[in-house]
Short mmCIF file of C-alpha atoms (C1' of nucleotides) in Angstrom, two decimals:
data_model
loop_
_atom_site.label_atom_id
_atom_site.label_comp_id
_atom_site.label_asym_id
_atom_site.label_seq_id
_atom_site.Cartn_x
_atom_site.Cartn_y
_atom_site.Cartn_z
CA UNK A 22 -28.50 13.61 -47.85
CA UNK A 23 -31.60 13.79 -49.91
CA UNK A 24 -35.02 14.63 -48.37
CA UNK A 25 -37.59 14.18 -50.84
CA UNK A 26 -38.97 10.87 -49.49
CA UNK A 27 -39.97 13.28 -46.61
CA UNK A 28 -43.07 13.85 -47.77
CA UNK A 29 -45.76 15.40 -45.66
CA UNK A 30 -48.77 13.11 -45.78
CA UNK A 31 -51.15 15.84 -44.41
CA UNK A 32 -50.39 17.35 -47.56
CA UNK A 33 -50.60 14.59 -49.96
CA UNK A 34 -54.09 13.23 -47.93
CA UNK A 35 -55.59 16.90 -48.13
CA UNK A 36 -54.27 17.55 -51.62
CA UNK A 37 -56.15 14.34 -52.60
CA UNK A 38 -59.42 14.82 -50.68
CA UNK A 39 -60.30 17.57 -53.35
CA UNK A 40 -62.79 15.68 -56.51
CA UNK A 41 -61.10 18.62 -58.69
CA UNK A 42 -57.68 17.90 -57.66
CA UNK A 43 -58.41 14.12 -58.36
CA UNK A 44 -59.58 15.37 -61.82
CA UNK A 45 -56.31 17.16 -62.64
CA UNK A 46 -54.16 14.37 -61.13
CA UNK A 47 -56.47 12.02 -63.42
CA UNK A 48 -56.15 14.02 -66.55
CA UNK A 49 -52.25 14.51 -65.94
CA UNK A 50 -52.14 10.47 -65.91
CA UNK A 51 -53.76 10.30 -69.42
CA UNK A 52 -52.02 12.87 -70.97
CA UNK A 53 -49.36 14.43 -69.08
CA UNK A 54 -47.37 17.70 -69.67
CA UNK A 55 -50.26 20.12 -69.94
CA UNK A 56 -50.24 23.84 -69.77
CA UNK A 57 -53.00 25.52 -67.09
CA UNK A 58 -55.04 26.98 -70.03
CA UNK A 59 -55.45 22.88 -70.86
CA UNK A 60 -55.91 21.95 -67.18
CA UNK A 61 -58.48 24.99 -67.23
CA UNK A 62 -60.79 23.09 -69.86
CA UNK A 63 -60.94 20.28 -67.37
CA UNK A 64 -62.33 22.53 -64.95
CA UNK A 65 -65.01 24.70 -66.70
CA UNK A 66 -67.10 25.65 -63.67
CA UNK A 67 -63.86 27.38 -61.92
CA UNK A 68 -61.99 30.39 -63.08
CA UNK A 69 -58.12 29.61 -63.91
CA UNK A 70 -57.28 31.80 -60.46
CA UNK A 71 -58.97 28.59 -58.99
CA UNK A 72 -57.49 25.89 -60.69
CA UNK A 73 -54.05 27.51 -60.34
CA UNK A 74 -54.53 27.15 -56.51
CA UNK A 75 -55.28 23.49 -57.00
CA UNK A 76 -52.52 23.14 -59.17
CA UNK A 77 -50.24 25.00 -56.47
CA UNK A 78 -51.94 22.51 -53.30
CA UNK A 79 -50.95 19.45 -55.91
CA UNK A 80 -47.67 21.08 -56.24
CA UNK A 81 -47.08 21.76 -52.65
CA UNK A 82 -47.78 18.04 -52.08
CA UNK A 83 -45.27 17.29 -54.76
CA UNK A 84 -48.10 15.02 -56.62
CA UNK A 85 -47.23 17.18 -59.61
CA UNK A 86 -43.82 19.00 -61.03
CA UNK A 87 -43.94 21.92 -63.50
CA UNK A 88 -41.49 23.05 -66.01
CA UNK A 89 -41.70 26.71 -67.56
CA UNK A 90 -41.36 26.26 -71.47
CA UNK A 91 -41.38 29.88 -72.73
CA UNK A 92 -44.69 32.11 -71.44
CA UNK A 93 -46.19 28.51 -70.76
CA UNK A 94 -46.06 26.44 -68.21
CA UNK A 95 -46.38 22.33 -68.28
CA UNK A 96 -47.37 20.61 -65.15
CA UNK A 97 -46.38 16.75 -64.49
CA UNK A 98 -47.82 13.76 -62.68
CA UNK A 99 -45.63 12.77 -60.18
CA UNK A 100 -46.55 9.43 -58.82
CA UNK A 101 -43.98 9.40 -55.77
CA UNK A 102 -45.72 10.31 -52.90
CA UNK A 103 -48.78 8.07 -53.60
CA UNK A 104 -46.47 5.27 -53.67
CA UNK A 105 -44.89 6.35 -50.71
CA UNK A 106 -48.15 6.47 -48.63
CA UNK A 107 -49.11 3.12 -50.04
CA UNK A 108 -45.70 1.57 -49.06
CA UNK A 109 -45.46 2.98 -45.56
CA UNK A 110 -49.04 3.55 -44.76
CA UNK A 111 -51.71 1.61 -46.68
CA UNK A 112 -49.70 -1.83 -46.63
CA UNK A 113 -50.00 -1.87 -42.80
CA UNK A 114 -53.85 -2.12 -43.14
CA UNK A 115 -54.03 -4.26 -46.77
CA UNK A 116 -54.19 -7.81 -44.82
CA UNK A 117 -54.99 -10.64 -46.65
CA UNK A 118 -58.59 -10.72 -44.73
CA UNK A 119 -58.78 -7.20 -45.98
CA UNK A 120 -58.59 -8.06 -49.47
CA UNK A 121 -60.52 -10.99 -49.57
CA UNK A 122 -62.95 -8.78 -47.72
CA UNK A 123 -62.68 -6.52 -50.47
CA UNK A 124 -63.10 -8.50 -53.44
CA UNK A 125 -65.97 -9.25 -51.62
CA UNK A 126 -67.35 -6.09 -51.29
CA UNK A 127 -66.94 -5.48 -55.04
CA UNK A 128 -69.49 -8.20 -55.93
CA UNK A 129 -73.02 -6.83 -56.02
CA UNK A 130 -73.99 -10.28 -55.81
CA UNK A 131 -75.39 -12.46 -52.97
CA UNK A 132 -72.40 -13.73 -52.06
CA UNK A 133 -71.60 -10.99 -49.91
CA UNK A 134 -74.83 -11.96 -47.56
CA UNK A 135 -73.01 -15.15 -46.31
CA UNK A 136 -71.49 -12.25 -43.97
CA UNK A 137 -68.68 -13.83 -42.52
CA UNK A 138 -67.60 -10.80 -41.15
CA UNK A 139 -67.32 -9.67 -37.57
CA UNK A 140 -69.66 -7.79 -36.07
CA UNK A 141 -68.04 -4.37 -35.62
CA UNK A 142 -67.61 -4.77 -39.74
CA UNK A 143 -71.43 -5.61 -40.37
CA UNK A 144 -72.69 -1.73 -40.59
CA UNK A 145 -70.26 -1.56 -43.57
CA UNK A 146 -72.76 -3.98 -45.24
CA UNK A 147 -76.04 -1.72 -44.51
CA UNK A 148 -76.45 -0.12 -47.92
CA UNK A 149 -79.76 0.99 -49.33
CA UNK A 150 -80.73 -0.65 -52.55
CA UNK A 151 -80.59 1.51 -55.66
CA UNK B 28 -77.58 -4.74 -53.71
CA UNK B 29 -75.15 -3.54 -51.26
CA UNK B 30 -73.41 -0.34 -51.71
CA UNK B 31 -70.64 -0.25 -48.82
CA UNK B 32 -68.06 -0.40 -51.68
CA UNK B 33 -69.42 3.78 -52.59
CA UNK B 34 -67.01 4.76 -50.16
CA UNK B 35 -66.89 8.41 -50.19
CA UNK B 36 -63.26 9.31 -51.57
CA UNK B 37 -63.34 13.00 -50.29
CA UNK B 38 -64.37 11.66 -47.02
CA UNK B 39 -61.68 9.19 -46.78
CA UNK B 40 -59.12 11.27 -48.21
CA UNK B 41 -60.11 14.07 -45.96
CA UNK B 42 -60.28 11.70 -42.57
CA UNK B 43 -56.78 10.31 -43.41
CA UNK B 44 -54.90 13.89 -43.82
CA UNK B 45 -55.25 14.88 -40.50
CA UNK B 46 -52.06 13.36 -38.06
CA UNK B 47 -54.42 13.05 -34.72
CA UNK B 48 -56.79 10.61 -36.84
CA UNK B 49 -53.91 8.89 -38.37
CA UNK B 50 -52.73 8.45 -34.96
CA UNK B 51 -56.00 6.88 -33.82
CA UNK B 52 -56.50 4.79 -36.59
CA UNK B 53 -52.87 3.60 -35.82
CA UNK B 54 -53.83 2.77 -32.08
CA UNK B 55 -56.63 0.89 -33.41
CA UNK B 56 -54.48 -0.93 -35.84
CA UNK B 57 -52.41 -1.94 -32.76
CA UNK B 58 -55.36 -2.60 -30.15
CA UNK B 59 -58.52 -2.79 -31.77
CA UNK B 60 -61.99 -2.55 -30.05
CA UNK B 61 -60.82 0.72 -27.54
CA UNK B 62 -63.38 2.80 -25.66
CA UNK B 63 -63.61 6.42 -26.18
CA UNK B 64 -61.78 7.04 -22.74
CA UNK B 65 -59.27 4.90 -23.97
CA UNK B 66 -58.29 6.55 -27.32
CA UNK B 67 -58.58 9.99 -25.65
CA UNK B 68 -54.89 9.03 -24.03
CA UNK B 69 -53.79 8.65 -27.16
CA UNK B 70 -54.05 12.58 -27.93
CA UNK B 71 -53.73 13.82 -24.48
CA UNK B 72 -53.58 17.55 -25.83
CA UNK B 73 -56.81 17.47 -26.63
CA UNK B 74 -60.15 17.21 -24.70
CA UNK B 75 -62.42 14.10 -25.30
CA UNK B 76 -65.20 16.56 -27.38
CA UNK B 77 -62.20 16.78 -29.72
CA UNK B 78 -61.37 13.25 -30.13
CA UNK B 79 -65.07 12.52 -30.21
CA UNK B 80 -65.05 14.83 -33.39
CA UNK B 81 -62.34 13.25 -34.94
CA UNK B 82 -64.06 9.96 -34.42
CA UNK B 83 -67.04 11.14 -35.85
CA UNK B 84 -64.70 11.75 -38.67
CA UNK B 85 -63.37 8.78 -39.05
CA UNK B 86 -66.80 6.83 -38.73
CA UNK B 87 -68.22 8.96 -41.53
CA UNK B 88 -65.40 8.12 -43.78
CA UNK B 89 -66.07 4.43 -42.88
CA UNK B 90 -62.57 4.53 -41.57
CA UNK B 91 -64.05 2.77 -38.33
CA UNK B 92 -66.98 1.32 -36.81
CA UNK B 93 -68.68 1.10 -33.70
CA UNK B 94 -70.08 -1.29 -31.19
CA UNK B 95 -72.00 -0.10 -27.91
CA UNK B 96 -71.22 -2.33 -24.92
CA UNK B 97 -73.45 -0.63 -21.87
CA UNK B 98 -72.47 2.69 -21.31
CA UNK B 99 -68.95 2.24 -23.22
CA UNK B 100 -68.58 2.84 -26.80
CA UNK B 101 -65.78 0.23 -28.63
CA UNK B 102 -64.31 1.50 -31.61
CA UNK B 103 -62.94 -0.92 -34.24
CA UNK B 104 -60.74 -0.13 -37.36
CA UNK B 105 -62.43 -0.71 -41.09
CA UNK B 106 -59.57 -1.03 -43.59
CA UNK B 107 -62.05 -1.77 -46.16
CA UNK B 108 -62.09 1.68 -47.48
CA UNK B 109 -58.15 1.49 -47.20
CA UNK B 110 -57.94 -1.16 -49.44
CA UNK B 111 -60.70 0.32 -51.88
CA UNK B 112 -58.68 3.49 -52.29
CA UNK B 113 -55.51 1.17 -53.12
CA UNK B 114 -57.93 -0.86 -55.67
CA UNK B 115 -59.09 1.89 -57.45
CA UNK B 116 -56.89 4.84 -57.28
CA UNK B 117 -53.44 4.28 -55.63
CA UNK B 118 -52.46 1.28 -57.93
CA UNK B 119 -53.11 3.43 -61.39
CA UNK B 120 -50.03 5.23 -60.68
CA UNK B 121 -48.03 2.97 -58.77
CA UNK B 122 -46.32 1.55 -62.08
CA UNK B 123 -43.00 -0.54 -62.33
CA UNK B 124 -41.64 3.06 -63.18
CA UNK B 125 -42.83 4.44 -59.84
CA UNK B 126 -41.93 1.57 -57.22
CA UNK B 127 -38.34 1.51 -58.69
CA UNK B 128 -38.14 5.37 -58.37
CA UNK B 129 -39.84 5.24 -54.87
CA UNK B 130 -37.30 2.41 -53.54
CA UNK B 131 -34.77 4.40 -54.67
CA UNK B 132 -36.04 7.42 -53.33
CA UNK B 133 -36.05 5.61 -50.18
CA UNK B 134 -32.24 5.15 -50.07
CA UNK B 135 -30.21 8.26 -48.86
CA UNK B 136 -27.07 6.86 -50.60
CA UNK B 137 -25.44 8.52 -53.26
CA UNK B 138 -27.38 5.69 -55.59
CA UNK B 139 -30.06 7.96 -56.00
CA UNK B 140 -27.89 10.69 -57.53
CA UNK B 141 -27.44 8.77 -60.55
CA UNK B 142 -30.34 10.85 -61.01
CA UNK B 143 -32.10 8.98 -64.08
CA UNK B 144 -35.23 10.72 -63.63
CA UNK B 145 -37.03 12.91 -66.25
CA UNK B 146 -36.48 16.56 -65.82
CA UNK B 147 -39.78 17.44 -64.47
CA UNK B 148 -39.42 15.35 -61.72
CA UNK B 149 -36.07 16.58 -60.87
CA UNK B 150 -37.45 19.24 -58.27
CA UNK B 151 -38.64 16.33 -56.49
CA UNK B 152 -34.67 15.47 -55.76
CA UNK B 153 -34.05 18.85 -53.75
CA UNK B 154 -33.91 18.00 -50.42
CA UNK B 155 -31.62 20.09 -48.17
CA UNK B 156 -29.60 18.43 -45.92
CA UNK B 157 -30.04 18.47 -42.38
"C1'" DA C 4 -81.85 5.52 -4.87
"C1'" DT C 5 -77.54 7.75 -5.60
"C1'" DG C 6 -73.42 8.95 -7.09
"C1'" DA C 7 -70.11 8.09 -10.13
"C1'" DT C 8 -68.79 6.85 -15.04
"C1'" DA C 9 -69.01 7.15 -19.91
"C1'" DG C 10 -70.62 9.19 -23.43
"C1'" DG C 11 -73.24 12.49 -26.60
"C1'" DT C 12 -75.49 17.27 -28.22
"C1'" DG C 13 -76.05 22.18 -29.72
"C1'" DA C 14 -73.71 26.25 -29.49
"C1'" DC C 15 -70.05 28.47 -29.78
"C1'" DC C 16 -65.33 31.13 -31.30
"C1'" DA C 17 -60.78 30.61 -34.03
"C1'" DA C 18 -58.63 29.35 -38.19
"C1'" DT C 19 -58.29 27.59 -42.35
"C1'" DT C 20 -59.64 27.24 -46.86
"C1'" DA C 21 -62.30 27.80 -51.73
"C1'" DG C 22 -62.91 30.85 -54.66
"C1'" DT C 23 -62.95 35.17 -57.37
"C1'" DC C 24 -60.99 39.90 -58.75
"C1'" DA C 25 -58.39 43.68 -60.20
"C1'" DC C 26 -54.16 44.07 -61.56
"C1'" DC C 27 -49.31 42.79 -63.09
"C1'" DT C 28 -45.38 40.72 -65.59
"C1'" DT C 29 -43.66 37.65 -69.56
"C1'" DT C 30 -43.55 35.86 -73.29
"C1'" DC C 31 -44.41 35.22 -78.56
"C1'" DA C 32 -46.24 36.36 -83.68
"C1'" DA C 33 -46.89 40.18 -86.77
"C1'" DT D 19 -42.88 47.67 -81.29
"C1'" DT D 20 -46.94 46.91 -80.28
"C1'" DG D 21 -50.92 44.01 -78.81
"C1'" DA D 22 -52.65 39.32 -77.46
"C1'" DA D 23 -51.90 35.17 -75.16
"C1'" DA D 24 -50.04 32.99 -70.73
"C1'" DG D 25 -49.36 32.92 -66.25
"C1'" DG D 26 -48.73 35.31 -61.18
"C1'" DT D 27 -49.72 38.21 -56.84
"C1'" DG D 28 -51.62 40.16 -52.96
"C1'" DA D 29 -56.33 41.48 -51.40
"C1'" DC D 30 -60.98 39.89 -50.26
"C1'" DT D 31 -65.16 37.15 -48.92
"C1'" DA D 32 -67.86 33.41 -48.18
"C1'" DA D 33 -67.60 28.57 -46.20
"C1'" DT D 34 -65.81 25.15 -43.77
"C1'" DT D 35 -63.27 22.85 -39.91
"C1'" DG D 36 -61.12 22.44 -35.49
"C1'" DG D 37 -61.80 22.61 -30.79
"C1'" DT D 38 -63.74 24.10 -26.50
"C1'" DC D 39 -67.57 24.45 -23.18
"C1'" DA D 40 -72.21 24.21 -20.69
"C1'" DC D 41 -75.02 20.98 -19.83
"C1'" DC D 42 -77.52 16.78 -20.68
"C1'" DT D 43 -78.49 11.20 -21.14
"C1'" DA D 44 -77.62 6.42 -19.72
"C1'" DT D 45 -75.12 3.18 -17.07
"C1'" DC D 46 -73.13 0.88 -13.46
"C1'" DA D 47 -71.66 -0.14 -8.43
"C1'" DT D 48 -73.05 0.00 -4.26
#
DNA sequence: ATGATAGGTGACCAATTAGTCACCTTTCAA
DNA sequence: TTGAAAGGTGACTAATTGGTCACCTATCAT
Protein backbone atom coordinates (compact mmCIF):
# COMPACT_ATOMS: atom_id res chain seq x y z
CA UNK A 1 0.00 0.00 0.00
CA UNK A 2 1.46 3.24 -1.10
CA UNK A 3 0.63 6.49 0.58
CA UNK A 4 2.08 9.12 -1.71
CA UNK A 5 -1.36 10.20 -2.78
CA UNK A 6 -1.94 11.45 0.75
CA UNK A 7 -0.39 14.81 0.05
CA UNK A 8 -1.14 17.26 2.79
CA UNK A 9 -3.15 19.96 1.09
CA UNK A 10 -2.33 22.44 3.80
CA UNK A 11 1.34 22.16 3.05
CA UNK A 12 0.90 22.26 -0.70
CA UNK A 13 -1.30 25.35 -0.63
CA UNK A 14 0.88 27.06 1.92
CA UNK A 15 3.95 26.31 -0.12
CA UNK A 16 2.31 27.76 -3.20
CA UNK A 17 1.20 30.86 -1.31
CA UNK A 18 4.63 32.45 -1.42
CA UNK A 19 5.70 34.22 -4.61
CA UNK A 20 9.35 33.36 -4.03
CA UNK A 21 8.51 29.71 -3.88
CA UNK A 22 6.35 29.95 -6.99
CA UNK A 23 9.29 31.60 -8.70
CA UNK A 24 11.51 28.69 -7.77
CA UNK A 25 8.93 26.28 -9.13
CA UNK A 26 8.64 28.30 -12.30
CA UNK A 27 12.39 28.18 -12.71
CA UNK A 28 12.42 24.43 -12.27
CA UNK A 29 9.57 24.14 -14.73
CA UNK A 30 11.80 25.97 -17.17
CA UNK A 31 15.04 24.23 -16.29
CA UNK A 32 14.75 21.15 -14.16
CA UNK A 33 17.45 19.69 -11.95
CA UNK A 34 19.12 22.86 -10.73
CA UNK A 35 21.47 23.08 -7.78
CA UNK A 36 20.95 25.28 -4.75
CA UNK A 37 23.54 27.70 -6.01
CA UNK A 38 21.78 28.11 -9.32
CA UNK A 39 18.43 28.56 -7.62
CA UNK A 40 19.91 31.27 -5.44
CA UNK A 41 20.45 33.32 -8.58
CA UNK A 42 16.70 33.30 -9.09
CA UNK A 43 16.16 35.02 -5.75
CA UNK A 44 19.06 37.47 -5.60
CA UNK A 45 17.58 39.50 -2.75
CA UNK A 46 17.74 36.58 -0.38
CA UNK A 47 20.58 34.75 1.27
CA UNK A 48 21.38 31.17 0.52
CA UNK A 49 19.77 30.17 3.78
CA UNK A 50 16.52 31.81 2.90
CA UNK A 51 16.43 29.98 -0.41
CA UNK A 52 17.26 26.76 1.39
CA UNK A 53 14.31 27.25 3.69
CA UNK A 54 11.95 27.89 0.81
CA UNK A 55 13.22 24.80 -0.97
CA UNK A 56 12.70 22.83 2.22
CA UNK A 57 9.10 23.99 2.33
CA UNK A 58 8.60 22.98 -1.29
CA UNK A 59 10.19 19.61 -0.62
CA UNK A 60 8.05 19.15 2.47
CA UNK A 61 5.01 19.69 0.30
CA UNK A 62 6.42 17.18 -2.21
CA UNK A 63 6.36 19.87 -4.86
CA UNK A 64 10.01 19.20 -5.55
CA UNK A 65 12.28 16.26 -5.08
CA UNK A 66 16.03 16.26 -4.67
CA UNK A 67 19.00 14.16 -5.54
CA UNK A 68 22.54 14.50 -4.32
CA UNK A 69 25.25 14.45 -6.92
CA UNK A 70 28.59 14.65 -5.23
CA UNK A 71 28.70 17.89 -3.33
CA UNK A 72 25.74 19.28 -5.18
CA UNK A 73 22.05 18.80 -4.57
CA UNK A 74 19.82 18.87 -7.61
CA UNK A 75 16.19 19.93 -7.39
CA UNK A 76 13.44 18.54 -9.57
CA UNK A 77 9.90 19.70 -10.04
CA UNK A 78 7.26 17.22 -8.97
CA UNK A 79 3.92 18.25 -10.47
CA UNK A 80 1.93 15.43 -8.87
CA UNK A 81 0.62 17.34 -5.85
CA UNK A 82 -0.65 20.08 -8.11
CA UNK A 83 -2.42 17.54 -10.22
CA UNK A 84 -3.89 15.97 -7.11
CA UNK A 85 -5.16 19.33 -5.92
CA UNK A 86 -6.71 19.91 -9.28
CA UNK A 87 -8.34 16.51 -9.41
CA UNK A 88 -9.82 16.38 -6.00
CA UNK A 89 -10.45 19.98 -5.16
CA UNK A 90 -10.33 22.48 -7.94
CA UNK A 91 -12.45 20.56 -10.39
CA UNK A 92 -15.29 20.76 -7.86
CA UNK A 93 -15.70 24.44 -8.48
CA UNK A 94 -14.65 24.59 -12.08
CA UNK A 95 -18.14 24.23 -13.43
CA UNK A 96 -19.09 25.16 -16.96
CA UNK A 97 -20.67 28.28 -15.54
CA UNK A 98 -17.40 29.19 -13.93
CA UNK A 99 -15.44 28.54 -17.05
CA UNK A 100 -17.72 30.79 -19.01
CA UNK A 101 -17.42 33.47 -16.38
CA UNK A 102 -13.66 33.16 -16.21
CA UNK A 103 -13.24 33.36 -19.95
CA UNK A 104 -15.49 36.36 -19.84
CA UNK A 105 -13.37 37.81 -17.09
CA UNK A 106 -10.23 37.43 -19.15
CA UNK A 107 -11.58 39.75 -21.80
CA UNK A 108 -10.90 43.37 -20.95
CA UNK A 109 -13.56 44.38 -23.43
CA UNK A 110 -17.01 45.79 -22.81
CA UNK A 111 -18.54 42.38 -23.26
CA UNK A 112 -18.03 41.80 -19.58
CA UNK A 113 -20.36 44.68 -18.88
CA UNK A 114 -23.33 42.73 -20.12
CA UNK A 115 -23.04 41.34 -16.63
CA UNK A 116 -25.32 38.38 -16.53
CA UNK A 117 -23.74 37.59 -13.20
CA UNK A 118 -25.74 36.88 -10.07
CA UNK A 119 -25.89 39.79 -7.69
CA UNK A 120 -23.60 38.26 -5.12
CA UNK A 121 -20.88 37.99 -7.77
CA UNK A 122 -21.10 41.57 -8.86
CA UNK A 123 -18.50 42.94 -6.47
CA UNK A 124 -15.89 40.91 -8.23
CA UNK A 125 -16.39 43.26 -11.10
CA UNK A 126 -15.60 46.47 -9.31
CA UNK A 127 -12.11 46.96 -10.62
CA UNK A 128 -10.66 50.39 -11.05
CA UNK A 129 -9.34 51.24 -14.45
CA UNK A 130 -5.62 51.66 -14.81
CA UNK B 1 -11.42 48.14 -18.13
CA UNK B 2 -12.16 45.58 -15.51
CA UNK B 3 -9.54 44.25 -13.19
CA UNK B 4 -11.21 41.37 -11.46
CA UNK B 5 -8.93 38.95 -13.20
CA UNK B 6 -6.05 40.40 -11.22
CA UNK B 7 -6.61 38.11 -8.28
CA UNK B 8 -3.70 38.06 -5.91
CA UNK B 9 -2.45 34.51 -6.03
CA UNK B 10 -0.71 34.87 -2.71
CA UNK B 11 -3.98 35.60 -1.00
CA UNK B 12 -5.89 32.88 -2.80
CA UNK B 13 -3.34 30.19 -2.04
CA UNK B 14 -2.94 31.35 1.52
CA UNK B 15 -6.68 31.37 2.00
CA UNK B 16 -6.91 27.83 0.65
CA UNK B 17 -4.07 26.65 2.86
CA UNK B 18 -6.25 26.49 5.97
CA UNK B 19 -8.50 23.44 6.44
CA UNK B 20 -11.09 25.47 8.33
CA UNK B 21 -11.40 27.85 5.42
CA UNK B 22 -11.62 24.98 2.95
CA UNK B 23 -14.37 23.56 5.11
CA UNK B 24 -16.25 26.83 4.90
CA UNK B 25 -15.86 26.83 1.13
CA UNK B 26 -17.04 23.24 0.96
CA UNK B 27 -20.07 24.13 3.00
CA UNK B 28 -20.87 27.02 0.68
CA UNK B 29 -20.36 24.74 -2.29
CA UNK B 30 -22.99 22.52 -0.75
CA UNK B 31 -25.34 25.24 0.44
CA UNK B 32 -24.68 28.69 -0.91
CA UNK B 33 -25.74 31.94 0.69
CA UNK B 34 -25.32 31.07 4.37
CA UNK B 35 -25.19 33.58 7.18
CA UNK B 36 -22.34 33.92 9.64
CA UNK B 37 -24.36 32.19 12.32
CA UNK B 38 -24.96 29.17 10.10
CA UNK B 39 -21.33 29.02 9.08
CA UNK B 40 -20.34 29.04 12.73
CA UNK B 41 -22.08 25.70 13.09
CA UNK B 42 -19.64 24.28 10.56
CA UNK B 43 -16.71 25.14 12.82
CA UNK B 44 -18.08 24.40 16.28
CA UNK B 45 -14.67 24.46 17.98
CA UNK B 46 -14.15 28.10 17.13
CA UNK B 47 -15.74 31.27 18.34
CA UNK B 48 -17.80 33.49 16.10
CA UNK B 49 -14.88 35.87 15.86
CA UNK B 50 -12.57 33.20 14.62
CA UNK B 51 -15.03 32.24 11.92
CA UNK B 52 -15.44 35.92 11.01
CA UNK B 53 -11.71 36.24 10.54
CA UNK B 54 -11.56 33.21 8.31
CA UNK B 55 -14.45 34.52 6.26
CA UNK B 56 -12.67 37.84 5.98
CA UNK B 57 -9.61 36.07 4.61
CA UNK B 58 -11.75 34.22 2.09
CA UNK B 59 -13.45 37.44 1.08
CA UNK B 60 -10.10 39.21 0.80
CA UNK B 61 -9.03 36.51 -1.63
CA UNK B 62 -12.32 36.96 -3.50
CA UNK B 63 -13.13 33.34 -2.88
CA UNK B 64 -16.45 34.38 -1.40
CA UNK B 65 -18.66 37.39 -1.81
CA UNK B 66 -21.18 38.74 0.64
CA UNK B 67 -24.51 40.48 0.65
CA UNK B 68 -26.26 42.10 3.56
CA UNK B 69 -29.89 41.20 4.07
CA UNK B 70 -31.24 43.15 6.97
CA UNK B 71 -29.22 42.27 10.01
CA UNK B 72 -27.82 39.19 8.35
CA UNK B 73 -24.86 38.82 6.04
CA UNK B 74 -25.05 36.11 3.45
CA UNK B 75 -21.94 34.46 2.04
CA UNK B 76 -21.63 33.16 -1.48
CA UNK B 77 -18.97 31.02 -3.05
CA UNK B 78 -17.07 32.66 -5.86
CA UNK B 79 -15.21 30.01 -7.84
CA UNK B 80 -13.57 32.43 -10.25
CA UNK B 81 -10.21 32.75 -8.47
CA UNK B 82 -9.88 28.99 -8.37
CA UNK B 83 -10.57 28.81 -12.06
CA UNK B 84 -8.03 31.55 -12.66
CA UNK B 85 -5.41 29.66 -10.69
CA UNK B 86 -6.15 26.58 -12.65
CA UNK B 87 -5.98 28.37 -15.98
CA UNK B 88 -2.83 30.31 -15.49
CA UNK B 89 -0.85 28.21 -13.10
CA UNK B 90 -1.93 24.67 -12.55
CA UNK B 91 -2.39 23.75 -16.18
CA UNK B 92 1.30 24.53 -16.70
CA UNK B 93 2.31 21.47 -14.74
CA UNK B 94 -0.61 19.24 -15.56
CA UNK B 95 1.08 17.56 -18.46
CA UNK B 96 -0.09 14.26 -19.87
CA UNK B 97 2.84 12.63 -18.12
CA UNK B 98 1.66 14.08 -14.85
CA UNK B 99 -1.88 12.98 -15.40
CA UNK B 100 -0.74 9.48 -16.07
CA UNK B 101 1.43 9.51 -12.98
CA UNK B 102 -1.33 10.93 -10.83
CA UNK B 103 -3.86 8.39 -11.98
CA UNK B 104 -1.27 5.77 -11.27
CA UNK B 105 -0.72 7.25 -7.85
CA UNK B 106 -4.41 7.06 -7.05
CA UNK B 107 -4.36 3.30 -7.43
CA UNK B 108 -3.27 1.58 -4.22
CA UNK B 109 -2.61 -1.55 -6.21
CA UNK B 110 0.68 -3.13 -7.14
CA UNK B 111 0.53 -1.55 -10.54
CA UNK B 112 2.24 1.47 -9.08
CA UNK B 113 5.21 -0.68 -8.25
CA UNK B 114 6.13 -1.09 -11.87
CA UNK B 115 7.67 2.27 -11.18
CA UNK B 116 8.59 3.66 -14.52
CA UNK B 117 9.21 6.93 -12.74
CA UNK B 118 12.36 8.99 -13.14
CA UNK B 119 14.78 8.57 -10.26
CA UNK B 120 14.17 12.00 -8.84
CA UNK B 121 10.49 11.20 -8.49
CA UNK B 122 11.00 7.96 -6.64
CA UNK B 123 10.91 9.41 -3.15
CA UNK B 124 7.29 10.30 -3.67
CA UNK B 125 6.65 6.62 -3.58
CA UNK B 126 8.13 5.89 -0.20
CA UNK B 127 4.93 5.67 1.79
CA UNK B 128 4.77 3.52 4.87
CA UNK B 129 1.98 1.02 5.01
CA UNK B 130 -0.64 1.55 7.65
C1' DA C 1 -39.67 51.65 22.99
C1' DT C 2 -37.32 47.45 24.42
C1' DG C 3 -35.15 43.27 24.59
C1' DA C 4 -33.19 39.80 21.88
C1' DT C 5 -30.65 38.68 17.73
C1' DA C 6 -27.05 39.20 14.12
C1' DG C 7 -23.06 41.04 13.14
C1' DG C 8 -18.72 44.30 13.69
C1' DT C 9 -14.31 46.64 15.79
C1' DG C 10 -9.96 47.18 18.07
C1' DA C 11 -6.92 45.45 21.30
C1' DC C 12 -4.54 41.72 22.85
C1' DC C 13 -1.73 37.26 23.38
C1' DA C 14 0.26 32.82 21.77
C1' DA C 15 2.11 30.40 18.10
C1' DT C 16 4.08 30.23 13.80
C1' DT C 17 6.89 31.86 9.99
C1' DA C 18 10.65 34.40 7.29
C1' DG C 19 15.06 35.52 7.18
C1' DT C 20 19.82 35.88 8.88
C1' DC C 21 24.10 34.41 10.98
C1' DA C 22 28.08 31.83 13.02
C1' DC C 23 29.82 27.69 12.42
C1' DC C 24 30.14 22.93 10.54
C1' DT C 25 30.71 18.77 7.16
C1' DT C 26 31.39 16.87 2.68
C1' DT C 27 33.41 16.92 -1.81
C1' DC C 28 36.33 18.22 -5.56
C1' DA C 29 40.53 19.95 -7.91
C1' DA C 30 45.25 20.84 -7.83
C1' DT D 1 46.74 16.95 1.57
C1' DT D 2 45.19 21.33 1.46
C1' DG D 3 42.11 24.93 0.22
C1' DA D 4 38.07 26.35 -2.07
C1' DA D 5 33.35 25.24 -3.25
C1' DA D 6 28.76 23.38 -2.19
C1' DG D 7 25.73 22.52 1.08
C1' DG D 8 23.78 21.82 6.08
C1' DT D 9 22.50 22.87 11.23
C1' DG D 10 20.82 25.20 15.29
C1' DA D 11 19.94 29.38 17.40
C1' DC D 12 18.16 33.79 17.12
C1' DT D 13 15.11 38.00 15.95
C1' DA D 14 11.30 40.35 13.58
C1' DA D 15 7.07 39.99 11.50
C1' DT D 16 2.88 37.67 10.69
C1' DT D 17 -1.03 34.84 11.84
C1' DG D 18 -4.81 32.50 14.58
C1' DG D 19 -7.79 32.99 17.99
C1' DT D 20 -10.15 35.27 21.86
C1' DC D 21 -12.39 38.95 24.40
C1' DA D 22 -14.78 43.25 25.95
C1' DC D 23 -17.57 46.20 24.00
C1' DC D 24 -20.21 48.25 20.16
C1' DT D 25 -23.93 49.10 16.28
C1' DA D 26 -27.80 47.75 13.57
C1' DT D 27 -32.05 45.25 12.98
C1' DC D 28 -36.20 42.63 14.01
C1' DA D 29 -40.38 41.18 16.74
C1' DT D 30 -43.45 42.48 20.06
